[in-house]
PDB file of C-alpha atoms in Angstrom:
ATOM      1  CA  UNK A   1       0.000   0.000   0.000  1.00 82.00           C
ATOM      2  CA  UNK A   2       2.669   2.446   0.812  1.00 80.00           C
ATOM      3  CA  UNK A   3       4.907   1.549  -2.256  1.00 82.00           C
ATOM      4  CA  UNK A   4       2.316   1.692  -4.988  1.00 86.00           C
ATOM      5  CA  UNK A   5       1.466   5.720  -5.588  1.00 86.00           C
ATOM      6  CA  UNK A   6       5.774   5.445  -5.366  1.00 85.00           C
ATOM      7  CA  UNK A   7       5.615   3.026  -8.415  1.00 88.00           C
ATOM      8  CA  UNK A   8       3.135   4.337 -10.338  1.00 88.00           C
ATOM      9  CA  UNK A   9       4.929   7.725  -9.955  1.00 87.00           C
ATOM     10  CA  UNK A  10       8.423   5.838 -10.764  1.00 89.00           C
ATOM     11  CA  UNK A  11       7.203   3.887 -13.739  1.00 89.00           C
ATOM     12  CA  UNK A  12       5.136   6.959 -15.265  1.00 86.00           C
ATOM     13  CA  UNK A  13       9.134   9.004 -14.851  1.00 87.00           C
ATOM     14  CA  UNK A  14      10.037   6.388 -17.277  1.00 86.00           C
ATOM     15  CA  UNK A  15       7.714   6.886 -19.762  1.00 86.00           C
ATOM     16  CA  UNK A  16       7.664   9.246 -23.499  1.00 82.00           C
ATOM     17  CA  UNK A  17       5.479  12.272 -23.779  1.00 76.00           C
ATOM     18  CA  UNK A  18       2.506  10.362 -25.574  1.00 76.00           C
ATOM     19  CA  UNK A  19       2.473   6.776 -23.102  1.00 78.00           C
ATOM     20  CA  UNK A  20       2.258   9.307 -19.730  1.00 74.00           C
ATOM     21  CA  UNK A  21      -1.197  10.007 -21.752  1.00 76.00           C
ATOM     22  CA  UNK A  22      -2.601   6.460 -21.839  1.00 78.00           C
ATOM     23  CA  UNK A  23      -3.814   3.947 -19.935  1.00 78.00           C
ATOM     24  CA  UNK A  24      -0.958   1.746 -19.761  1.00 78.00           C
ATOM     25  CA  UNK A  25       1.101   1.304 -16.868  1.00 81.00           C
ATOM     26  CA  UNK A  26       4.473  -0.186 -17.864  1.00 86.00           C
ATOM     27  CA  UNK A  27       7.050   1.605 -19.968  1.00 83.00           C
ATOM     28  CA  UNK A  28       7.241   0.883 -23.786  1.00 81.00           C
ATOM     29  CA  UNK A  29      10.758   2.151 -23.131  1.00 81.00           C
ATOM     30  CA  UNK A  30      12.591   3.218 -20.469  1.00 85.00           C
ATOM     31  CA  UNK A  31      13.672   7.231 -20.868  1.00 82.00           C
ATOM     32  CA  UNK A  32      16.260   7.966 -18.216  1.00 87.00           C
ATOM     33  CA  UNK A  33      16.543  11.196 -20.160  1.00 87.00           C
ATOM     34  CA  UNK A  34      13.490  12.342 -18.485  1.00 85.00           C
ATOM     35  CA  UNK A  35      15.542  12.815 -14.835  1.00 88.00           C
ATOM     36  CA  UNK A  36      18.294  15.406 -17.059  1.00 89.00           C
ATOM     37  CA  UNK A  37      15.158  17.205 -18.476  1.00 87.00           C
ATOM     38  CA  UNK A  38      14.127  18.237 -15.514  1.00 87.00           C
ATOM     39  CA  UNK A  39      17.333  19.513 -14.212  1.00 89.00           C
ATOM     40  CA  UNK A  40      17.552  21.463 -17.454  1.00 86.00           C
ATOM     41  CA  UNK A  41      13.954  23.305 -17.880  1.00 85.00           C
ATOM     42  CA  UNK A  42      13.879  23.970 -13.996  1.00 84.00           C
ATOM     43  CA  UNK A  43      16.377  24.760 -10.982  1.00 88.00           C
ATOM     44  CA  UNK A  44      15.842  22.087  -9.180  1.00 87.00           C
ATOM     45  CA  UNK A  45      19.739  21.877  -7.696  1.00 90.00           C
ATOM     46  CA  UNK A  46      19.394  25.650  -6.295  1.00 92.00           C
ATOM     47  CA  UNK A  47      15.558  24.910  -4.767  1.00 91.00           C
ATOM     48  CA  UNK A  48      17.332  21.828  -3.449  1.00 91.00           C
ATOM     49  CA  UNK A  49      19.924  24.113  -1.483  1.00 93.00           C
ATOM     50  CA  UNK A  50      17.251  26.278  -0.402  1.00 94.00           C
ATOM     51  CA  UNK A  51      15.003  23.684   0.802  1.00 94.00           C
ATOM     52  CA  UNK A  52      17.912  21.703   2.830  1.00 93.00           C
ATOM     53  CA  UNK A  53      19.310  25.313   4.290  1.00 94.00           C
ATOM     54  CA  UNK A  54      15.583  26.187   5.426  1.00 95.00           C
ATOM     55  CA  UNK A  55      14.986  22.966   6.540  1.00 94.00           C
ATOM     56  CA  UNK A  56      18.513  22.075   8.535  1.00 94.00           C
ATOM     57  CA  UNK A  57      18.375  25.790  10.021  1.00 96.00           C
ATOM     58  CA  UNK A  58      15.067  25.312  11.230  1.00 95.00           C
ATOM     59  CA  UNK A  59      15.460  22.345  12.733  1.00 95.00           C
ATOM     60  CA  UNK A  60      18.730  23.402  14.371  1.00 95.00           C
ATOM     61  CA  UNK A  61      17.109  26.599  15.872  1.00 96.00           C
ATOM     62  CA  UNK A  62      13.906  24.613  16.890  1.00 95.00           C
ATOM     63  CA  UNK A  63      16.150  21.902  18.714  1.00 95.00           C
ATOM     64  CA  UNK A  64      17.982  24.697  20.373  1.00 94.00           C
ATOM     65  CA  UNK A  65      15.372  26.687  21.929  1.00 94.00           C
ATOM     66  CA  UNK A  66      12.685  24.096  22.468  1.00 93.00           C
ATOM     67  CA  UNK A  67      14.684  21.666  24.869  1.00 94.00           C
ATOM     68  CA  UNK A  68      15.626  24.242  27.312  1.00 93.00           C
ATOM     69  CA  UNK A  69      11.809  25.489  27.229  1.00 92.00           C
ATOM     70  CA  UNK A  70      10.668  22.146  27.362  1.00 92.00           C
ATOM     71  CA  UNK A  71      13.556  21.529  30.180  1.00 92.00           C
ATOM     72  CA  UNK A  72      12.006  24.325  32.579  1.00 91.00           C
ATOM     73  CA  UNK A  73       8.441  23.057  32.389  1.00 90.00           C
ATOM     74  CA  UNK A  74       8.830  19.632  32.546  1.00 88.00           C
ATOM     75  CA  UNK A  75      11.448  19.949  35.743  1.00 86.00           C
ATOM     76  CA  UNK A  76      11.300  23.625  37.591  1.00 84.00           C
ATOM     77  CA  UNK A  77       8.351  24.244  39.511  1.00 83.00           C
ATOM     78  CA  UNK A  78       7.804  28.182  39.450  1.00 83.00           C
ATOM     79  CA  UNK A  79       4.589  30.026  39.306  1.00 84.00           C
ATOM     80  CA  UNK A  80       2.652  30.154  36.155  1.00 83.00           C
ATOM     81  CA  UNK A  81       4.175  27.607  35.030  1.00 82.00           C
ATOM     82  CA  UNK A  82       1.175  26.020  34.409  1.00 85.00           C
ATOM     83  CA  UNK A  83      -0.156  29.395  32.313  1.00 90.00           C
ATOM     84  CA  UNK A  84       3.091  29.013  30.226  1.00 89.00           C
ATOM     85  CA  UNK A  85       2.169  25.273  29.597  1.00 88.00           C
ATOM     86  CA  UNK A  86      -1.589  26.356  28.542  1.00 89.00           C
ATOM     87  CA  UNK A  87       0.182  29.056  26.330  1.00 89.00           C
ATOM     88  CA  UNK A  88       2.125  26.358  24.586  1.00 89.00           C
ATOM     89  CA  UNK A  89      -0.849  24.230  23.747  1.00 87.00           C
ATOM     90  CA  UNK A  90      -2.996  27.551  23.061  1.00 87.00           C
ATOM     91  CA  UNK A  91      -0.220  28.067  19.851  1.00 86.00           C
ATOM     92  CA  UNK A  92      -0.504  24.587  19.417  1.00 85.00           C
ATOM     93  CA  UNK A  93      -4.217  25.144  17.760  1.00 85.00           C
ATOM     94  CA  UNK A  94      -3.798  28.327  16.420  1.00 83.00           C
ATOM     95  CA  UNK A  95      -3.826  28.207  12.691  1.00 84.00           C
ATOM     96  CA  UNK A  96      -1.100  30.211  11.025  1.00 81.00           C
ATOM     97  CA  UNK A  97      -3.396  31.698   8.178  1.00 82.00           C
ATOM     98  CA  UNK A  98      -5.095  33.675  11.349  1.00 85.00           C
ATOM     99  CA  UNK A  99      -1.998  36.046  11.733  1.00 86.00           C
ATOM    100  CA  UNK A 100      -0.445  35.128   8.785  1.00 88.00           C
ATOM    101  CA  UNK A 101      -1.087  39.422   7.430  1.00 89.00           C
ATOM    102  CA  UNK A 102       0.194  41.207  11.129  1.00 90.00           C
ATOM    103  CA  UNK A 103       3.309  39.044  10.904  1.00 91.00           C
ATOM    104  CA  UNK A 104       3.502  39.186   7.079  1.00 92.00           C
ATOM    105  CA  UNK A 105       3.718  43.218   7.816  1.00 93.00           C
ATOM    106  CA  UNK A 106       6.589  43.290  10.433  1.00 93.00           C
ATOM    107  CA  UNK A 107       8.636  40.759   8.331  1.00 93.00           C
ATOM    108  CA  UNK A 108       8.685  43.769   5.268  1.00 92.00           C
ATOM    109  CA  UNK A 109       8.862  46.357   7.839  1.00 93.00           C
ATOM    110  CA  UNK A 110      11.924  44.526   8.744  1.00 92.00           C
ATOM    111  CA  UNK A 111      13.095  44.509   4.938  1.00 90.00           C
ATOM    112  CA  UNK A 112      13.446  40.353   5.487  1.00 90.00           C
ATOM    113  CA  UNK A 113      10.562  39.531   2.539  1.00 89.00           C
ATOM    114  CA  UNK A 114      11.698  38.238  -0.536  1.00 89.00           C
ATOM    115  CA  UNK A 115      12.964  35.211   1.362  1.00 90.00           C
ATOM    116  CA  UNK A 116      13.384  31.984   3.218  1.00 92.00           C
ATOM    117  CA  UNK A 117      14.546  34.132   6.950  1.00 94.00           C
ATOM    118  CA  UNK A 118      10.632  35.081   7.816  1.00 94.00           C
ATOM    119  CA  UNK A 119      10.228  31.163   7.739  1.00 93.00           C
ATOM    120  CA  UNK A 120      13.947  30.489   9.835  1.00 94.00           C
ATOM    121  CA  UNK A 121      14.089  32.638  12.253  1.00 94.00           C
ATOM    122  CA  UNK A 122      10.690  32.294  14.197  1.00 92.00           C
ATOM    123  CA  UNK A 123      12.338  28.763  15.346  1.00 93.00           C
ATOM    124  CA  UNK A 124      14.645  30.633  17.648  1.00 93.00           C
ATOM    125  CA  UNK A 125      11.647  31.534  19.447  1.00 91.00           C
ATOM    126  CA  UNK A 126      10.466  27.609  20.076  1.00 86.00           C
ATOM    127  CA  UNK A 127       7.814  25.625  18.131  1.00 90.00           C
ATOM    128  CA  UNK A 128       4.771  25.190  20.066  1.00 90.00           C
ATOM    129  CA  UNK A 129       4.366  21.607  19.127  1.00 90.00           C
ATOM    130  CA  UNK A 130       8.336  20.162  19.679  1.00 91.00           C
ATOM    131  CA  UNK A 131       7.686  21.828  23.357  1.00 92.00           C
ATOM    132  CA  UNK A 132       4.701  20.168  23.733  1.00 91.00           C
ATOM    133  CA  UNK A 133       6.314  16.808  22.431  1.00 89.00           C
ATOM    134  CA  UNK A 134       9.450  17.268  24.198  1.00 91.00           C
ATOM    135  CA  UNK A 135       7.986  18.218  27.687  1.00 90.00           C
ATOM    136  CA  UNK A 136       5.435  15.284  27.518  1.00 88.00           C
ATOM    137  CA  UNK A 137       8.448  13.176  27.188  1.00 88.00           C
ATOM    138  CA  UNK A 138      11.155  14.734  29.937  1.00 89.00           C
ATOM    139  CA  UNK A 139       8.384  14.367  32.690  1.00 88.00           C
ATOM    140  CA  UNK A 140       8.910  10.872  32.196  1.00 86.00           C
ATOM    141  CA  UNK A 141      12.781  10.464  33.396  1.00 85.00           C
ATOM    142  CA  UNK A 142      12.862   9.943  36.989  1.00 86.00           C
ATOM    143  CA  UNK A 143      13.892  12.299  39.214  1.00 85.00           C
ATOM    144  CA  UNK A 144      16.156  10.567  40.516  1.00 86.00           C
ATOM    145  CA  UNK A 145      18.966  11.132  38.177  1.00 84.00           C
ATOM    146  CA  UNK A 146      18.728  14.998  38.348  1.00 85.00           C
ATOM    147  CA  UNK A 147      18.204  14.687  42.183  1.00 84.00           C
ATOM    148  CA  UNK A 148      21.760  12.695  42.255  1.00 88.00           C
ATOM    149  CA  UNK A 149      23.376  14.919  40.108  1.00 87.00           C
ATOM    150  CA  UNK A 150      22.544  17.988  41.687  1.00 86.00           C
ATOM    151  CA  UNK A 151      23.374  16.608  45.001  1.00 87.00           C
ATOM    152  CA  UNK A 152      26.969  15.935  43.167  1.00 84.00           C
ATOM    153  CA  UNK A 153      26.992  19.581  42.496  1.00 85.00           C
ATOM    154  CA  UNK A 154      25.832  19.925  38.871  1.00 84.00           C
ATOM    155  CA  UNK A 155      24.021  22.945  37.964  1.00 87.00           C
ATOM    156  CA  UNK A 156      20.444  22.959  35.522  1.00 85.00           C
ATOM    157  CA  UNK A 157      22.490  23.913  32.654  1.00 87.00           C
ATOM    158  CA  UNK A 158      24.774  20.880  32.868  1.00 89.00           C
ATOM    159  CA  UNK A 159      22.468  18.333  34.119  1.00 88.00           C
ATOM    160  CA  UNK A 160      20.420  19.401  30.925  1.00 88.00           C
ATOM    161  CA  UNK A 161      23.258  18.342  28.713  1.00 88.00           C
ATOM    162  CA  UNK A 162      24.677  15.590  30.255  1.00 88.00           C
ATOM    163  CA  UNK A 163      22.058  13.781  32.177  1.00 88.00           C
ATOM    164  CA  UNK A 164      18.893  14.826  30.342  1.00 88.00           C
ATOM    165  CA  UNK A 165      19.948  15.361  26.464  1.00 89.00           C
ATOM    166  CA  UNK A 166      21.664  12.072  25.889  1.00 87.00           C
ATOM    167  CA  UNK A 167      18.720  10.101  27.361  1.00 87.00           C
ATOM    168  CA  UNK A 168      15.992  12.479  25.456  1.00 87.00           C
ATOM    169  CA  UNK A 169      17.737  11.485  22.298  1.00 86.00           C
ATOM    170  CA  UNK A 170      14.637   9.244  20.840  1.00 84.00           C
ATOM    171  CA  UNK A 171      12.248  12.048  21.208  1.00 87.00           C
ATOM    172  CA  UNK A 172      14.772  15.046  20.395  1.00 90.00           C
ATOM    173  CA  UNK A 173      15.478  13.036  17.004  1.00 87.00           C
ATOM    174  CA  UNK A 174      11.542  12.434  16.321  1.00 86.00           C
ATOM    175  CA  UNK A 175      10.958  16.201  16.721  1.00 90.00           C
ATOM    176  CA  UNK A 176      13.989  17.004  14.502  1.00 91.00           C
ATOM    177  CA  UNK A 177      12.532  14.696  12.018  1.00 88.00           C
ATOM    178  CA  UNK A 178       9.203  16.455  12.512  1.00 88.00           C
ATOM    179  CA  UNK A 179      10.788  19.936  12.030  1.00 91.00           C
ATOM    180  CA  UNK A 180      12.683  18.607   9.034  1.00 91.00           C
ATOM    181  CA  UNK A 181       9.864  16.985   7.269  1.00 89.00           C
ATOM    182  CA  UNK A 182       7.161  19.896   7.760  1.00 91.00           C
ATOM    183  CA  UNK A 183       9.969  22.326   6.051  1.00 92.00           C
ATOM    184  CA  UNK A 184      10.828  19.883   3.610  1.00 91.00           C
ATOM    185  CA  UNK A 185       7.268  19.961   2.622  1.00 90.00           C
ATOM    186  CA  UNK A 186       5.881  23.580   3.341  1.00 91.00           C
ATOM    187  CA  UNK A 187       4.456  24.926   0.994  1.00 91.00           C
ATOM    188  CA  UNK A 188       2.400  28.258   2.373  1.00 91.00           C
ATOM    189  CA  UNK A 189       5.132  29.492   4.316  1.00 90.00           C
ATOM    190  CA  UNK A 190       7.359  29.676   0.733  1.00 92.00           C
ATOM    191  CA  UNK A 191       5.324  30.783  -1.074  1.00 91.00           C
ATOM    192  CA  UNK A 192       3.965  34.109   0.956  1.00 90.00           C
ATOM    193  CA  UNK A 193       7.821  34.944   1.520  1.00 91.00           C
ATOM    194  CA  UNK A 194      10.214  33.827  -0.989  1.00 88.00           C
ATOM    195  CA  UNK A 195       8.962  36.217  -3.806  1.00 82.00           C
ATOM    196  CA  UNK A 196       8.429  35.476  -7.486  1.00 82.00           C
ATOM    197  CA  UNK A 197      12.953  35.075  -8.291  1.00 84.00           C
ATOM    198  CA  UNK A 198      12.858  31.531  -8.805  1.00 84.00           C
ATOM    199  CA  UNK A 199      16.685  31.670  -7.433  1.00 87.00           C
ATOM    200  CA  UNK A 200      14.712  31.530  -3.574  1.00 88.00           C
ATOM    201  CA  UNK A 201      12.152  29.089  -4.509  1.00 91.00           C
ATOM    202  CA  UNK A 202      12.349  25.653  -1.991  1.00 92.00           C
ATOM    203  CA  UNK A 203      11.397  22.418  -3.823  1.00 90.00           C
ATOM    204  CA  UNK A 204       7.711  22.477  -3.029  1.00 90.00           C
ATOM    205  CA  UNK A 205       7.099  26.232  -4.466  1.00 90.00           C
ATOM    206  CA  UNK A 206       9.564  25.280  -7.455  1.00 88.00           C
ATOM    207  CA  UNK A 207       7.519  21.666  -8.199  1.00 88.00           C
ATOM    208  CA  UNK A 208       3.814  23.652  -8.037  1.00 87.00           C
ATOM    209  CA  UNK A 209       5.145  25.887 -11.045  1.00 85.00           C
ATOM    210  CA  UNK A 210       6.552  23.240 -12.687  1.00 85.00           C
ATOM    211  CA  UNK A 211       3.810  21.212 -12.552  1.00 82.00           C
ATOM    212  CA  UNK A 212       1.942  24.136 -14.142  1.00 79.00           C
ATOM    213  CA  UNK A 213       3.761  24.698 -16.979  1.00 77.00           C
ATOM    214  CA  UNK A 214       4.218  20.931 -17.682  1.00 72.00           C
ATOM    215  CA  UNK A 215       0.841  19.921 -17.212  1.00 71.00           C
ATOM    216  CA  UNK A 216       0.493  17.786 -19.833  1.00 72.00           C
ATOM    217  CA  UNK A 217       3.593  15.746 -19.782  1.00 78.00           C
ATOM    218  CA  UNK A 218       3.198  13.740 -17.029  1.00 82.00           C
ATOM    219  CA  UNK A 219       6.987  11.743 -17.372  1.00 85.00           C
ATOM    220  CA  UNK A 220       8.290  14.867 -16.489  1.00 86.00           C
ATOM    221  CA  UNK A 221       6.163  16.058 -13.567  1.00 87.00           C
ATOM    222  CA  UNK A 222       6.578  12.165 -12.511  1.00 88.00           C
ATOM    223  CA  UNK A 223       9.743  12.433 -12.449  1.00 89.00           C
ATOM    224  CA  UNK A 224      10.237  15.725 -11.022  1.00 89.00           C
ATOM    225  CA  UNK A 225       8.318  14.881  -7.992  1.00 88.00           C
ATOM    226  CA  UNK A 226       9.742  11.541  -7.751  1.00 88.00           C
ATOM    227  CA  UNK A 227      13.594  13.919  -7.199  1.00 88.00           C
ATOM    228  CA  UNK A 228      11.587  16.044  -4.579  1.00 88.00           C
ATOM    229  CA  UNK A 229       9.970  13.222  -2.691  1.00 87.00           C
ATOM    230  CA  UNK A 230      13.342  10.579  -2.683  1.00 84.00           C
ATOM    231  CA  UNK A 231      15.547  12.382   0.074  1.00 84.00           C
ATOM    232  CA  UNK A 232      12.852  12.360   2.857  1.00 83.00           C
ATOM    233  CA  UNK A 233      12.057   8.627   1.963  1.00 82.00           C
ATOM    234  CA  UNK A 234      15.281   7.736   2.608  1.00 83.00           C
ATOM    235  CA  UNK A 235      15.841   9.800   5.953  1.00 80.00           C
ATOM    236  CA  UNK A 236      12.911   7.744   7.050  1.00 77.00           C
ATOM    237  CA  UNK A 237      13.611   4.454   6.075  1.00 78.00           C
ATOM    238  CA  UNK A 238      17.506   5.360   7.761  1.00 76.00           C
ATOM    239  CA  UNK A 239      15.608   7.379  11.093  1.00 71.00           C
ATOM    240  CA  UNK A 240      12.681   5.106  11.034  1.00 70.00           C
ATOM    241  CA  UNK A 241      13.758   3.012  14.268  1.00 70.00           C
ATOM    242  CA  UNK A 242      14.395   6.285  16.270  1.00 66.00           C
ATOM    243  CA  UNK A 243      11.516   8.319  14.453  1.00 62.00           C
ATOM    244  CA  UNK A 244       9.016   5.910  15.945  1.00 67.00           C
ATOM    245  CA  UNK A 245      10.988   5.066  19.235  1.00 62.00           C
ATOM    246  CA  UNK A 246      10.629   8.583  20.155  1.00 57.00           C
ATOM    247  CA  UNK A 247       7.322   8.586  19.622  1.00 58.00           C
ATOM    248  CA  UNK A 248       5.889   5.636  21.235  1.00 58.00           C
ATOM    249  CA  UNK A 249       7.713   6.463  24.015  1.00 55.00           C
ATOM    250  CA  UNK A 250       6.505  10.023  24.432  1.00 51.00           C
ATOM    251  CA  UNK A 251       3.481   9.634  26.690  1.00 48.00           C
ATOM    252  CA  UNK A 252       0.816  11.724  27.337  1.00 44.00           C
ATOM    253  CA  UNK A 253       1.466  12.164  31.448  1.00 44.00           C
ATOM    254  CA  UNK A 254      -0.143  15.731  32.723  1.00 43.00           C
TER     255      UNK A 254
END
């Protein structure tokens, strides 16, 4: 079930102008060539590099303000702590198309449209949901081991990093992969700030227009969306032991 759309999509990337039309399903004959036509009618190397430098910066910027924030409410007991945990789920249902023009308007007061940063640098400021995740998950490590290693004189900051991270690391890498894959794949965010120079276009922006002005030959939209969707297949089929470790193991403790 989960390998047939990849088929169809790999076998139609194979295929001449006039089979992609039919009903048939296996190549007459197989057209590599179709894979180099897309590089050359499109710029699918430099949305590549865009999409992995939003994606990797992201991720890194999430990781690094996220785990302290989920750190402090998942250990520290201070008041309204509780109100900063509500907060967190509050953003957690708030739909980004609801303040999507306010913070559309600071971003080009700031002179910062026109590209990927509007979309980056938010993740300094945590992501709602990797909080969420990431707290849910802390709460259940005993106490114990921070208890010992304060009484061994270790302050927060370095029982965060080397009591807490390395035994968070199934559900800091399923949040990374989270943060990874939603850039990977975002498509609003793009397209309301990277501007109409194809040169800061990410992969999913870049394959929407190309799709459009290929929308009759299927081999090549096949096969241009087969190139944008093989990297995250094969992060997950490497990350997939980890991915879903750090998942099942994240309960759902208040």
């Amino acid at each position: 079930m989960f390998l047939g759309p990849i088929v169809f999509i790999a076998l139609t990337a194979l295929m001449t102008d006039e089979q992609a039309l039919t009903s048939r399903l296996w190549p007459d004959q197989w057209n590599w060539d179709n894979f180099a036509e897309v590089f050359a009618r499109s710029e699918l190397l430099t949305w590549t590099a865009n999409t992995f430098l939003y994606a990797s910066l992201a991720t890194v910027f999430m990781l690094a303000s996220s785990i302290p924030a989920a750190y402090a409410l998942s250990r520290f007991r201070f008041r309204g702590g509780k109100v900063a945990f509500l907060v967190v789920i509050s953003a957690m249902m708030l739909p980004p198309q609801v303040v999507a023009v306010p913070i559309y308007l600071v971003w080009a007061r700031l002179g910062l449209t026109d590209s990927l940063w509007p979309l980056i640098l938010p993740m300094l400021f945590g992501d709602a949901f990797s909080i969420f995740l990431l707290r849910q998950f802390l709460i259940t490590i005993p106490r114990d081991y921070t208890d010992a290693a304060r009484v061994d004189g270790c302050s927060d900051v370095r029982i965060l990093f080397t009591v807490i991270l390395p035994m968070a690391r199934p559900a800091i890498a399923a949040v990374a992969l989270f943060s990874f894959f939603y850039c990977w794949n975002d498509y609003y965010g793009p397209l309301l700030y990277a501007g109409v120079d194809q040169e800061g276009w990410t992969l999913s922006l870049g394959l929407a227009t190309f799709k459009a002005f290929h929308s009759v030959q299927w081999n090549l939209t096949m096969a241009a969306t087969l190139l944008v969707t093989a990297p995250v297949i094969v992060v997950f089929l490497f990350a997939q032991k980890v991915f879903i470790e750090g998942v099942t193991l994240t309960g759902v403790k208040g």
